[in-house]
mmCIF file of C-alpha atoms and ligand atoms in Angstrom:
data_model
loop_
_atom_site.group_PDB
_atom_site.id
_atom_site.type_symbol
_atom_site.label_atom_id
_atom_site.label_comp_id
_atom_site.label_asym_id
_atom_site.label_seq_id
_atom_site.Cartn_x
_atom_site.Cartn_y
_atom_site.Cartn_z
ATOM 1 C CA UNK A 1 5.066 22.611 -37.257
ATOM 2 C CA UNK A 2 1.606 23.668 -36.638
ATOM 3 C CA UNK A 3 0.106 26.868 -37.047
ATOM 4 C CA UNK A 4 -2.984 28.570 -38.225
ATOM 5 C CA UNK A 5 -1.233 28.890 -41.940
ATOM 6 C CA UNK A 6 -1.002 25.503 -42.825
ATOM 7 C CA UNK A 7 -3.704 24.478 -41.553
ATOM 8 C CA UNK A 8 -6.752 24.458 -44.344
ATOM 9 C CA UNK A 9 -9.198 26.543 -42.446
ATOM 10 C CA UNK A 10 -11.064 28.184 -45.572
ATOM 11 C CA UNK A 11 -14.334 25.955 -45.120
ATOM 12 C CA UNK A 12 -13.482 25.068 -41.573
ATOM 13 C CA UNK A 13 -15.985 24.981 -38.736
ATOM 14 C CA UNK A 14 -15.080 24.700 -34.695
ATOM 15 C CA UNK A 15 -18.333 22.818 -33.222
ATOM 16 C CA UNK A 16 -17.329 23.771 -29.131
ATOM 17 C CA UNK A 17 -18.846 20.844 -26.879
ATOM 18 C CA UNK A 18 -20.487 22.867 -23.346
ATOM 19 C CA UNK A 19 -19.841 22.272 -20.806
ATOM 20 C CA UNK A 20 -16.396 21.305 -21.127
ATOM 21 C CA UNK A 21 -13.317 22.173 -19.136
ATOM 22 C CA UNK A 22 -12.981 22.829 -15.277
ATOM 23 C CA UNK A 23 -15.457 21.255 -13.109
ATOM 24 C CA UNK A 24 -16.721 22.247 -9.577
ATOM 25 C CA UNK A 25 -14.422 19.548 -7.850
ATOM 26 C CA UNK A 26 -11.383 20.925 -9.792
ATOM 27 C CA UNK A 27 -12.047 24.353 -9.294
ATOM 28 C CA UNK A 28 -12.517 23.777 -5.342
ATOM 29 C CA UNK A 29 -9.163 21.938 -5.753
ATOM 30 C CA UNK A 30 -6.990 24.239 -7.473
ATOM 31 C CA UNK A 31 -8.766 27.483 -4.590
ATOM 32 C CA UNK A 32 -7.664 24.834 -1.787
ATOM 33 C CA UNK A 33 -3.666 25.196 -3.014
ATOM 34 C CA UNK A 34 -3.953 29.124 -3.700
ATOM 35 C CA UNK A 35 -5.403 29.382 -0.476
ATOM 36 C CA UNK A 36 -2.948 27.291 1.370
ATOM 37 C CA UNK A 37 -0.521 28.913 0.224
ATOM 38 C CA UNK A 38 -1.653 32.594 1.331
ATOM 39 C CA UNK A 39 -2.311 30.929 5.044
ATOM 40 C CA UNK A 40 0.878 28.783 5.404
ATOM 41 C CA UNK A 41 3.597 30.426 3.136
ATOM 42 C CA UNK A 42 5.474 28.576 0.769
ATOM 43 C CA UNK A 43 6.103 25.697 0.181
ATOM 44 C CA UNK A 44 3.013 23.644 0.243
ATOM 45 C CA UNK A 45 3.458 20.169 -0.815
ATOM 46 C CA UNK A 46 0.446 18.602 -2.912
ATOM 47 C CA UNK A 47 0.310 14.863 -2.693
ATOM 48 C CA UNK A 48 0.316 13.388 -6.201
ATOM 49 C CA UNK A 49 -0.711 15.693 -9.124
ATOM 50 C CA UNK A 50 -3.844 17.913 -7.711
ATOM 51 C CA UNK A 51 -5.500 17.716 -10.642
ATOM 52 C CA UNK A 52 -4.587 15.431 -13.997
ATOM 53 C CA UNK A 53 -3.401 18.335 -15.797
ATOM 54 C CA UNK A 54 0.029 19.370 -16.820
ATOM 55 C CA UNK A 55 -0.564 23.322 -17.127
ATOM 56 C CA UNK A 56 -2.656 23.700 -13.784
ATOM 57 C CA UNK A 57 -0.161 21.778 -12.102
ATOM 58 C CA UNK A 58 2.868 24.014 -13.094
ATOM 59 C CA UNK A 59 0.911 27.042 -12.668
ATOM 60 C CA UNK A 60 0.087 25.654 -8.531
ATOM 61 C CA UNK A 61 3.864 25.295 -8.699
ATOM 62 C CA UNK A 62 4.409 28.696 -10.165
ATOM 63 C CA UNK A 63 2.263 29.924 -7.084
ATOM 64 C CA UNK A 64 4.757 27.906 -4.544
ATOM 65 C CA UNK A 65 3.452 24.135 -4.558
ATOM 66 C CA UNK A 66 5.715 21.060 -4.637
ATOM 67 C CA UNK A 67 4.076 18.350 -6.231
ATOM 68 C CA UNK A 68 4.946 14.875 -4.742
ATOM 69 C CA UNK A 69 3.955 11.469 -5.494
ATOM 70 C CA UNK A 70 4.193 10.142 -2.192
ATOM 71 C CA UNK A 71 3.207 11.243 1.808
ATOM 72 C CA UNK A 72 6.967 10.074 2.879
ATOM 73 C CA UNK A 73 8.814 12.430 0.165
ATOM 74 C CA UNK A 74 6.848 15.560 2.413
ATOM 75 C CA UNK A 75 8.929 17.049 5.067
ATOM 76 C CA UNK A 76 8.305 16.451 8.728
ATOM 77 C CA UNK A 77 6.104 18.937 10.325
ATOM 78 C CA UNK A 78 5.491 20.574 6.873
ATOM 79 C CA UNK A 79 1.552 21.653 4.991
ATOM 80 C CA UNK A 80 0.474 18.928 2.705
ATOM 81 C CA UNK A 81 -2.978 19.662 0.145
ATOM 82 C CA UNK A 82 -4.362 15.782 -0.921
ATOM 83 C CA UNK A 83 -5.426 15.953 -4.439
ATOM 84 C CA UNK A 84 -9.446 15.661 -5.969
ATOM 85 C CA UNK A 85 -8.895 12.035 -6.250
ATOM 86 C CA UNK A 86 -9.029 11.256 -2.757
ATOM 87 C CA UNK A 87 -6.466 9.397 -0.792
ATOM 88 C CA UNK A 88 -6.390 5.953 1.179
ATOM 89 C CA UNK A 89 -6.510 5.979 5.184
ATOM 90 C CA UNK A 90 -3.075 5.099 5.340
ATOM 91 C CA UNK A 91 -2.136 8.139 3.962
ATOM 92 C CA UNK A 92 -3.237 10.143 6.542
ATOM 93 C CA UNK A 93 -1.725 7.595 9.300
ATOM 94 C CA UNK A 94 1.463 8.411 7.040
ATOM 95 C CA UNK A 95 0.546 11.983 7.362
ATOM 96 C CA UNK A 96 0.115 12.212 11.305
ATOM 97 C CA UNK A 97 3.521 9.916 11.813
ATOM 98 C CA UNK A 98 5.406 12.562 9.799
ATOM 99 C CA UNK A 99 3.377 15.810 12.056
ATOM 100 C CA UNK A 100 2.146 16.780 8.963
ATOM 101 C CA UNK A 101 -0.749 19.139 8.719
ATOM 102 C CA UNK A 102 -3.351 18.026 5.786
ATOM 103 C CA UNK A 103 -5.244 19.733 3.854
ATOM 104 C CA UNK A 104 -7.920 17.523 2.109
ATOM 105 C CA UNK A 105 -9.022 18.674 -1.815
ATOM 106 C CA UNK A 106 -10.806 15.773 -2.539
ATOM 107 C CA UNK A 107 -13.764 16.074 -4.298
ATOM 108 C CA UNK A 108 -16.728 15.698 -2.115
ATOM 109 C CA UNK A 109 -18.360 13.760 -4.741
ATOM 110 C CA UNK A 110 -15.060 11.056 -4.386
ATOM 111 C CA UNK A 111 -15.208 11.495 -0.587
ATOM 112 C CA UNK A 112 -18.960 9.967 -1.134
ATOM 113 C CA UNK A 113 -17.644 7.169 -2.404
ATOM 114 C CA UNK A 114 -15.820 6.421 0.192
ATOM 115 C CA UNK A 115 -18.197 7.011 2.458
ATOM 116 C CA UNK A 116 -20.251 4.205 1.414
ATOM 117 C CA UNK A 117 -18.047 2.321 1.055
ATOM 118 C CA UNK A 118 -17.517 2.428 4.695
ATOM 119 C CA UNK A 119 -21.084 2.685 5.004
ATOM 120 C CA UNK A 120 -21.834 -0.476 3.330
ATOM 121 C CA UNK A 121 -19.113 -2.359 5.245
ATOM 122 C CA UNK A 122 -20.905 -1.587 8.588
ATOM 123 C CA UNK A 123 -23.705 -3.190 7.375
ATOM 124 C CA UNK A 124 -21.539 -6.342 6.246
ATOM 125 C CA UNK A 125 -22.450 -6.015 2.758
ATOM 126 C CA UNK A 126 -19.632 -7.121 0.082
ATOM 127 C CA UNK A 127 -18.532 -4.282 -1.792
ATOM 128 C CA UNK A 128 -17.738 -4.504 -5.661
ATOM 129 C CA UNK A 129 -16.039 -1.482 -6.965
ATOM 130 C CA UNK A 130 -16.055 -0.789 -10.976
ATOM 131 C CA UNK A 131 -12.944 1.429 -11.881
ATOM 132 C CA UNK A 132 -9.980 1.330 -13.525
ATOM 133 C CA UNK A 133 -6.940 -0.581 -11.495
ATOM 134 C CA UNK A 134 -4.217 1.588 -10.209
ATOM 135 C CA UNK A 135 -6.213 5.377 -11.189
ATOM 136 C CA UNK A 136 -5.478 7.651 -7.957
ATOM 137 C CA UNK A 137 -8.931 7.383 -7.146
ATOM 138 C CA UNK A 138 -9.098 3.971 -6.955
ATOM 139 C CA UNK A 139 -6.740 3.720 -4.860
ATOM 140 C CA UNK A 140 -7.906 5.905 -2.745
ATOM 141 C CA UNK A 141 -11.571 3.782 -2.734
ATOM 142 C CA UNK A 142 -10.439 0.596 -2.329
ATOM 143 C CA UNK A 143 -8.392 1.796 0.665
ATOM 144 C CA UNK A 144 -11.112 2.496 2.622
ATOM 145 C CA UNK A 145 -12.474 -1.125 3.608
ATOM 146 C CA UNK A 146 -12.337 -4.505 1.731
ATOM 147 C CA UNK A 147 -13.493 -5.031 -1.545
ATOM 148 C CA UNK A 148 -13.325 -6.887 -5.066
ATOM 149 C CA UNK A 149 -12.498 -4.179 -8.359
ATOM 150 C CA UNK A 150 -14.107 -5.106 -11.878
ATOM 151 C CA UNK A 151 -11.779 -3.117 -14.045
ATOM 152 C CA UNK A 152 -13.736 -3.764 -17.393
ATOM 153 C CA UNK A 153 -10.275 -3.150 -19.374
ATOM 154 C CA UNK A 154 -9.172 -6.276 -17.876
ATOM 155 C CA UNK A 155 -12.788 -8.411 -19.285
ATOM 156 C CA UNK A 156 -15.769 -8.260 -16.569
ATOM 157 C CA UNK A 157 -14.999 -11.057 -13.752
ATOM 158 C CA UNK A 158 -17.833 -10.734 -11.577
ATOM 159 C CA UNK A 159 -16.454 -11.940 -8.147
ATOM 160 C CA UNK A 160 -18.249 -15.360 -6.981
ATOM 161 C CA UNK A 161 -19.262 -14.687 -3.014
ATOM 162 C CA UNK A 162 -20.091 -17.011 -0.577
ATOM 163 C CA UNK A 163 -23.918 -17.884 0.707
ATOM 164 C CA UNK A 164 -27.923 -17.760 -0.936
ATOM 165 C CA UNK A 165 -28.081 -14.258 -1.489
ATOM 166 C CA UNK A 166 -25.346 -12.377 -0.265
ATOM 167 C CA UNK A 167 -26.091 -8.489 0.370
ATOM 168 C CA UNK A 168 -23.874 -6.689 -2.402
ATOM 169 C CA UNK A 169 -23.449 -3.315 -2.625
ATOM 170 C CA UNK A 170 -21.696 -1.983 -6.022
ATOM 171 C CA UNK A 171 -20.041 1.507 -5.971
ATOM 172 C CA UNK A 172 -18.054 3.248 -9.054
ATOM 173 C CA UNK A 173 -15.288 5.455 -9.850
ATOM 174 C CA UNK A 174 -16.535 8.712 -10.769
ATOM 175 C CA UNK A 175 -14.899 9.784 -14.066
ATOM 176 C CA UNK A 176 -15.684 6.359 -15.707
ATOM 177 C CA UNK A 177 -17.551 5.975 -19.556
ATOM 178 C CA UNK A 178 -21.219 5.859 -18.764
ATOM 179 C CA UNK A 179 -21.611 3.392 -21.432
ATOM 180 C CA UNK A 180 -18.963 0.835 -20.627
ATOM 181 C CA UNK A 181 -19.801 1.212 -16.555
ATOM 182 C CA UNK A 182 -23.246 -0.008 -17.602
ATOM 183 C CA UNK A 183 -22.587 -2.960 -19.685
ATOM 184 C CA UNK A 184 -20.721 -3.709 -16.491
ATOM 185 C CA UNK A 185 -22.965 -3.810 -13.614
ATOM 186 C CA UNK A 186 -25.395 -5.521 -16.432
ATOM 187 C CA UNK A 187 -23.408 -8.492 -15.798
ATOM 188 C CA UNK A 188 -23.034 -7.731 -12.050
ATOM 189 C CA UNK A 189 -26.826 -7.904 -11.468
ATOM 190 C CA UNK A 190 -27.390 -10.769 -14.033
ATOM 191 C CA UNK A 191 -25.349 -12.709 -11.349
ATOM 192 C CA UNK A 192 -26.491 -10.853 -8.044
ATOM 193 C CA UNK A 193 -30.406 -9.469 -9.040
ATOM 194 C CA UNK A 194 -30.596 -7.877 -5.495
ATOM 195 C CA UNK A 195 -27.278 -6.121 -6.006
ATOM 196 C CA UNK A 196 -27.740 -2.790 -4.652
ATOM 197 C CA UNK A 197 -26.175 -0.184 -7.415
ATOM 198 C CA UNK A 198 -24.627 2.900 -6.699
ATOM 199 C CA UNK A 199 -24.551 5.415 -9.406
ATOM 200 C CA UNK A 200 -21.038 7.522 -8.710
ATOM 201 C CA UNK A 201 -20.183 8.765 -11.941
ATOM 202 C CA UNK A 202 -20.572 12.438 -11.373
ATOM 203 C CA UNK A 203 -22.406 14.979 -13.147
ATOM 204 C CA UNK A 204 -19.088 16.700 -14.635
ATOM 205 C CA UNK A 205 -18.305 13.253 -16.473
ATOM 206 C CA UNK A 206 -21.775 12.515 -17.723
ATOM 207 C CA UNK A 207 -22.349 16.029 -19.076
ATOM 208 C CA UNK A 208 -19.325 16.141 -20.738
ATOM 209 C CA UNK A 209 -20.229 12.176 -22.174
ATOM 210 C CA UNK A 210 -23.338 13.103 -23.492
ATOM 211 C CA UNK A 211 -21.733 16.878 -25.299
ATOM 212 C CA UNK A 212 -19.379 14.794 -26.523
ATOM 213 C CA UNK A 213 -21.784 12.149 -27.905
ATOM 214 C CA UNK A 214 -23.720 15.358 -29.849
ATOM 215 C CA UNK A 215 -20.027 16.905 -30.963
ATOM 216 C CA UNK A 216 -19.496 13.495 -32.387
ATOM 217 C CA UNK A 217 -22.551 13.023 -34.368
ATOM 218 C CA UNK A 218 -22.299 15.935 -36.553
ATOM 219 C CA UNK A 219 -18.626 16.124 -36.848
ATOM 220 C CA UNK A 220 -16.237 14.364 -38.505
ATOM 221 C CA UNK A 221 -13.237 14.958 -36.391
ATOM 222 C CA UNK A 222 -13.086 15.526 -32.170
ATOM 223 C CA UNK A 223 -10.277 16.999 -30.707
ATOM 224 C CA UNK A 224 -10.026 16.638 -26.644
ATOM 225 C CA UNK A 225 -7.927 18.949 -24.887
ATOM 226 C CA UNK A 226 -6.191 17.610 -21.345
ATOM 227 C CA UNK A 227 -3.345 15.376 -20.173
ATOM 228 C CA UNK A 228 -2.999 11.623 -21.352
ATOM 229 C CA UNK A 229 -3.464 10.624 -17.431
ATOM 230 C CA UNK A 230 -6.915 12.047 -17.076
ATOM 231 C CA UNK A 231 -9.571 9.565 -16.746
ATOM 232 C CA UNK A 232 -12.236 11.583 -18.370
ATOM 233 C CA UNK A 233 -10.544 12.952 -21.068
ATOM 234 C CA UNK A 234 -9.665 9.512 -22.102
ATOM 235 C CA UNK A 235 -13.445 8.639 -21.646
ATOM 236 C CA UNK A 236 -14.606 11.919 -24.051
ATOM 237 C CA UNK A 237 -12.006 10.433 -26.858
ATOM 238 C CA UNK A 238 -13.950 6.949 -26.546
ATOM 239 C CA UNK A 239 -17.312 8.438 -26.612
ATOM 240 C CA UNK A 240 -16.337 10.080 -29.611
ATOM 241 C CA UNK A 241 -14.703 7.150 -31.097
ATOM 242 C CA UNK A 242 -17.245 4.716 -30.641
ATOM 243 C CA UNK A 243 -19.467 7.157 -33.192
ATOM 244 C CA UNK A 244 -16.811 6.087 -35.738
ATOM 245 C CA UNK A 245 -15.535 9.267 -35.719
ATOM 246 C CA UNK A 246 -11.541 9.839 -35.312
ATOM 247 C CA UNK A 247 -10.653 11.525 -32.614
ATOM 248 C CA UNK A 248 -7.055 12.773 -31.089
ATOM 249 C CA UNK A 249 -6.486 13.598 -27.025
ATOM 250 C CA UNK A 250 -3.915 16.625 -27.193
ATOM 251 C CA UNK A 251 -2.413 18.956 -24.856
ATOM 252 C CA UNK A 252 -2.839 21.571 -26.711
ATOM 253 C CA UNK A 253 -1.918 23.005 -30.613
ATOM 254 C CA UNK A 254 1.880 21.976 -30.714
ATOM 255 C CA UNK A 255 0.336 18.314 -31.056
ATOM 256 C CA UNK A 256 -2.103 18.934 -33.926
ATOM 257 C CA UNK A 257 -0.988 16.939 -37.078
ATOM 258 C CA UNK A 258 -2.366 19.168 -39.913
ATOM 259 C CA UNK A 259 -2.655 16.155 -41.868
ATOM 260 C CA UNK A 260 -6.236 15.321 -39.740
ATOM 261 C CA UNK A 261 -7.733 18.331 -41.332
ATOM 262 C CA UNK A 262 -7.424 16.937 -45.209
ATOM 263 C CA UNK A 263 -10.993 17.044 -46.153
ATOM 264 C CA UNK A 264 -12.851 17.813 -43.545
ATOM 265 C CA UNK A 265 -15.185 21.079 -42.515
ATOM 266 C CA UNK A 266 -16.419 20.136 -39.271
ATOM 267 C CA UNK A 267 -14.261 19.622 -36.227
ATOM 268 C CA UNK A 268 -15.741 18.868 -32.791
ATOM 269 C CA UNK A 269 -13.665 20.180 -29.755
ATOM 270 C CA UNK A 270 -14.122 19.183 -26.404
ATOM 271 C CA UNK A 271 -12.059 19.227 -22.442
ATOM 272 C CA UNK A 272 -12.020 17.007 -20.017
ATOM 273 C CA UNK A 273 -12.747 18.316 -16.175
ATOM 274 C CA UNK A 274 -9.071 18.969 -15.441
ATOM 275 C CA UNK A 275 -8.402 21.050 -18.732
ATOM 276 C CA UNK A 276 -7.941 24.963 -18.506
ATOM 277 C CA UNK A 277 -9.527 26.993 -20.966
ATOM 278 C CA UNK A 278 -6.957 28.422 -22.217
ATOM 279 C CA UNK A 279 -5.592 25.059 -23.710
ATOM 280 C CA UNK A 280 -8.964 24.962 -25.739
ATOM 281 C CA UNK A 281 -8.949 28.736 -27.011
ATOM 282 C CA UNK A 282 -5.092 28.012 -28.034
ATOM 283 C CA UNK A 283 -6.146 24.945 -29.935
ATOM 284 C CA UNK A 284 -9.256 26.815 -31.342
ATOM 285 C CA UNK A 285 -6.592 30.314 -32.224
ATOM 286 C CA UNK A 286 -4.279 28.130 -34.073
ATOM 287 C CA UNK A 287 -7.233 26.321 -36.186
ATOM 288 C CA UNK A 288 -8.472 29.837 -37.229
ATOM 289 C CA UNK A 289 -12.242 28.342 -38.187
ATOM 290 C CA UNK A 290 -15.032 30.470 -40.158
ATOM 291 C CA UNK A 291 -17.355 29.753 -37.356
ATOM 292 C CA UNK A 292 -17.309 28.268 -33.900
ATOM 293 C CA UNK A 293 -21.030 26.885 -32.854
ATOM 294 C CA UNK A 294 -21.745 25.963 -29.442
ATOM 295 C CA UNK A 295 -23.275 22.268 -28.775
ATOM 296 C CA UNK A 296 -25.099 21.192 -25.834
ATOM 297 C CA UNK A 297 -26.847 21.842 -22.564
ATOM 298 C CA UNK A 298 -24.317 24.727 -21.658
ATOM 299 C CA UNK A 299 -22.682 25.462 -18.541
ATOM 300 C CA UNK A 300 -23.272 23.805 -15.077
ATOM 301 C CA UNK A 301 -24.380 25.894 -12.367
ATOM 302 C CA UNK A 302 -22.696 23.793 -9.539
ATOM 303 C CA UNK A 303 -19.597 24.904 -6.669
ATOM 304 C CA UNK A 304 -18.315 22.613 -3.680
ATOM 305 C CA UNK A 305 -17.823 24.434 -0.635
ATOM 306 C CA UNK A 306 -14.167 25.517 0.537
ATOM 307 C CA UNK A 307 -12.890 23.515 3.654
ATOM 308 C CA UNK A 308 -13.574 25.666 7.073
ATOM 309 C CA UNK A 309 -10.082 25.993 7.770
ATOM 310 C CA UNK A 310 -9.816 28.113 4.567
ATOM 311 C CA UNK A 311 -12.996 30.312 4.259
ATOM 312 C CA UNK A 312 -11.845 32.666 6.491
ATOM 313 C CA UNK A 313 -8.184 33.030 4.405
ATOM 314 C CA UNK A 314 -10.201 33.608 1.313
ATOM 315 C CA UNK A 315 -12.212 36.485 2.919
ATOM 316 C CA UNK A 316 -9.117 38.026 4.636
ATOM 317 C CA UNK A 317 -7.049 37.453 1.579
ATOM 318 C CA UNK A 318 -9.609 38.556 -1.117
ATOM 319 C CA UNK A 319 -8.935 35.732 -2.882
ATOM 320 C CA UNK A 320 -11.687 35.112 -5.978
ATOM 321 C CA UNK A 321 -12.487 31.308 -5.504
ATOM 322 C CA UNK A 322 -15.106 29.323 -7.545
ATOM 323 C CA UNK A 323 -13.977 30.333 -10.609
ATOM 324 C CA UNK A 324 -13.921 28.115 -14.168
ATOM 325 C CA UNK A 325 -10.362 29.284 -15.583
HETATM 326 S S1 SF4 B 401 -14.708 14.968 -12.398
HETATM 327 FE FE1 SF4 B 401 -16.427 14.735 -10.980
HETATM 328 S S2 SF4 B 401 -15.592 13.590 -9.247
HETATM 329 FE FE2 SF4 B 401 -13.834 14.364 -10.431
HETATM 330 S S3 SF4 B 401 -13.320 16.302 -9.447
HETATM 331 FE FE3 SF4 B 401 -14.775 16.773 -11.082
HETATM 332 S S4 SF4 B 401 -16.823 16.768 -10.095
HETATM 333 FE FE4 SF4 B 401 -15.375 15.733 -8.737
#
């Protein structure tokens, strides 16, 4: 069992990465459900998990949200939210055959993805995408017109295309390691010079890279709060790992393993963008430190407009949006 008694905190210091936690595409996602719920009434389904988080997703449930994995387990005629990741076009053919009315909580930083991806199609450029095979987002990307995935997991294949000097366009998935995504289109342009590179990461995932990357230098231990299926909180472990520093991706303190602690003073703690607060100040509670020191550039000063259709519901309603929880 783990509490704050047997765990040796006497000479123990919390370094807290910031920012951390909730970013703006998150916190737009998780108004969109509270806010669909006070316009339609309950139940509104969410198409695969709106965020990768276990306790946001239970607490959208809590509110009156059924979480599905698919558009053809939602009721006909019934109110369907379509999670940050973003969602292929043939879910929302799905979603019109059934009569069902979407709401989209896609990130807007996703949706730019895709658009240009379509963007770049038009043109009749070939499209490599770098991400990680079978991710929500990616499926929701490569659903949008044709092209080849380098999934650098799987070793980095760059496709072979036909003609001189075909036009290539190369987009990303926006929650991937900054590091890794560059040692991939390396090879991409080494093959296609003229290669025309799209930077997607976002700024939630490269922020949180590079305070993880400081946690990780002066610590000797990193502790990531969020879900196993969360891109970038599997990225943050990584980043900390590749310092040589051990580092453990946990829900929250019932998975701490006090043996970690033997011998060490300085623990770095850091969230991924999906990860409520309150996970970190439990973890933080049970370790019980003699000091907590904040590292890095601090908090990010950035919020994604609500949908139209739901602006007006949050005015009626009251309903405090935008905010970090
Ligand atoms: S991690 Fe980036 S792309 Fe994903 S929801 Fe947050 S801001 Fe949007």
């Amino acid at each position: 069992m783990t509490t704050a008694e047997n765990i040796n905190t006497s000479s123990m210091d919390i370094y807290l990465a910031s920012p951390r936690g909730f970013c703006a595409g998150v916190v737009l996602a998780v108004d969109i459900v509270e806010l669909a719920i006070k316009k339609h009434g309950t139940p509104v389904y969410v198409k695969h998990q709106i965020v990768h988080n276990p306790i946001v997703v239970a607490e959208t449930e809590r509110k009156g949200a059924i979480t599905v994995e698919h558009v053809s387990e939602v009721p006909e005629g019934s109110v369907v939210v379509f999670s940050a990741h973003g969602s292929p076009p043939s879910d929302y053919e799905e979603a019109e055959r059934r009569n069902l009315t979407v709401i989209d909580a896609t990130c807007p930083l996703v949706t730019r993805v895709h658009n240009e991806a379509k963007k770049y199609a038009r043109e009749g450029k070939k499209i490599i995408l770098v991400g990680h095979r079978g991710h929500q987002e990616v499926i929701g990307s490569t659903g949008q017109t044709d092209m080849s995935l380098i999934d650098e997991r799987e070793g980095i294949d760059v496709p072979e295309f036909e003609g001189d000097e075909p036009e290539i366009a190369v987009l990303t998935q926006t929650t991937l390691s900054v590091r890794d995504t560059a040692e991939a289109i390396g090879q991409i342009t080494e093959k296609y010079p003229n290669a025309m590179v799209r930077n997607d990461i976002c700024y939630a995932t490269t922020n949180r890279q590079e305070a993880a990357s400081q946690l990780a230098e002066i610590t000797e231990l990193v502790l990531v709060i969020g879900a196993q299926n969360s891109s970038n909180c599997n990225r943050l472990k990584e980043v900390a790992e590749s310092y040589g520093v051990r580092a453990f991706l946990i829900n929250g303190p019932d998975e701490i393993d006090t043996s970690w602690f033997d011998g060490i003073t300085r623990v770095g703690i850091t969230s991924g963008a999906s990860t409520p607060e309150s996970s970190v100040a439990a973890v933080v509670e049970a370790i019980n430190p003699t000091n907590v020191i904040h590292i890095g550039q601090g908090d990010e000063n950035i919020t994604f407009r609500l949908p139209k259709e739901l602006r007006k519901v949050q005015k009626t309603a009251g309903v405090r949006t935008g905010v970090r929880r």
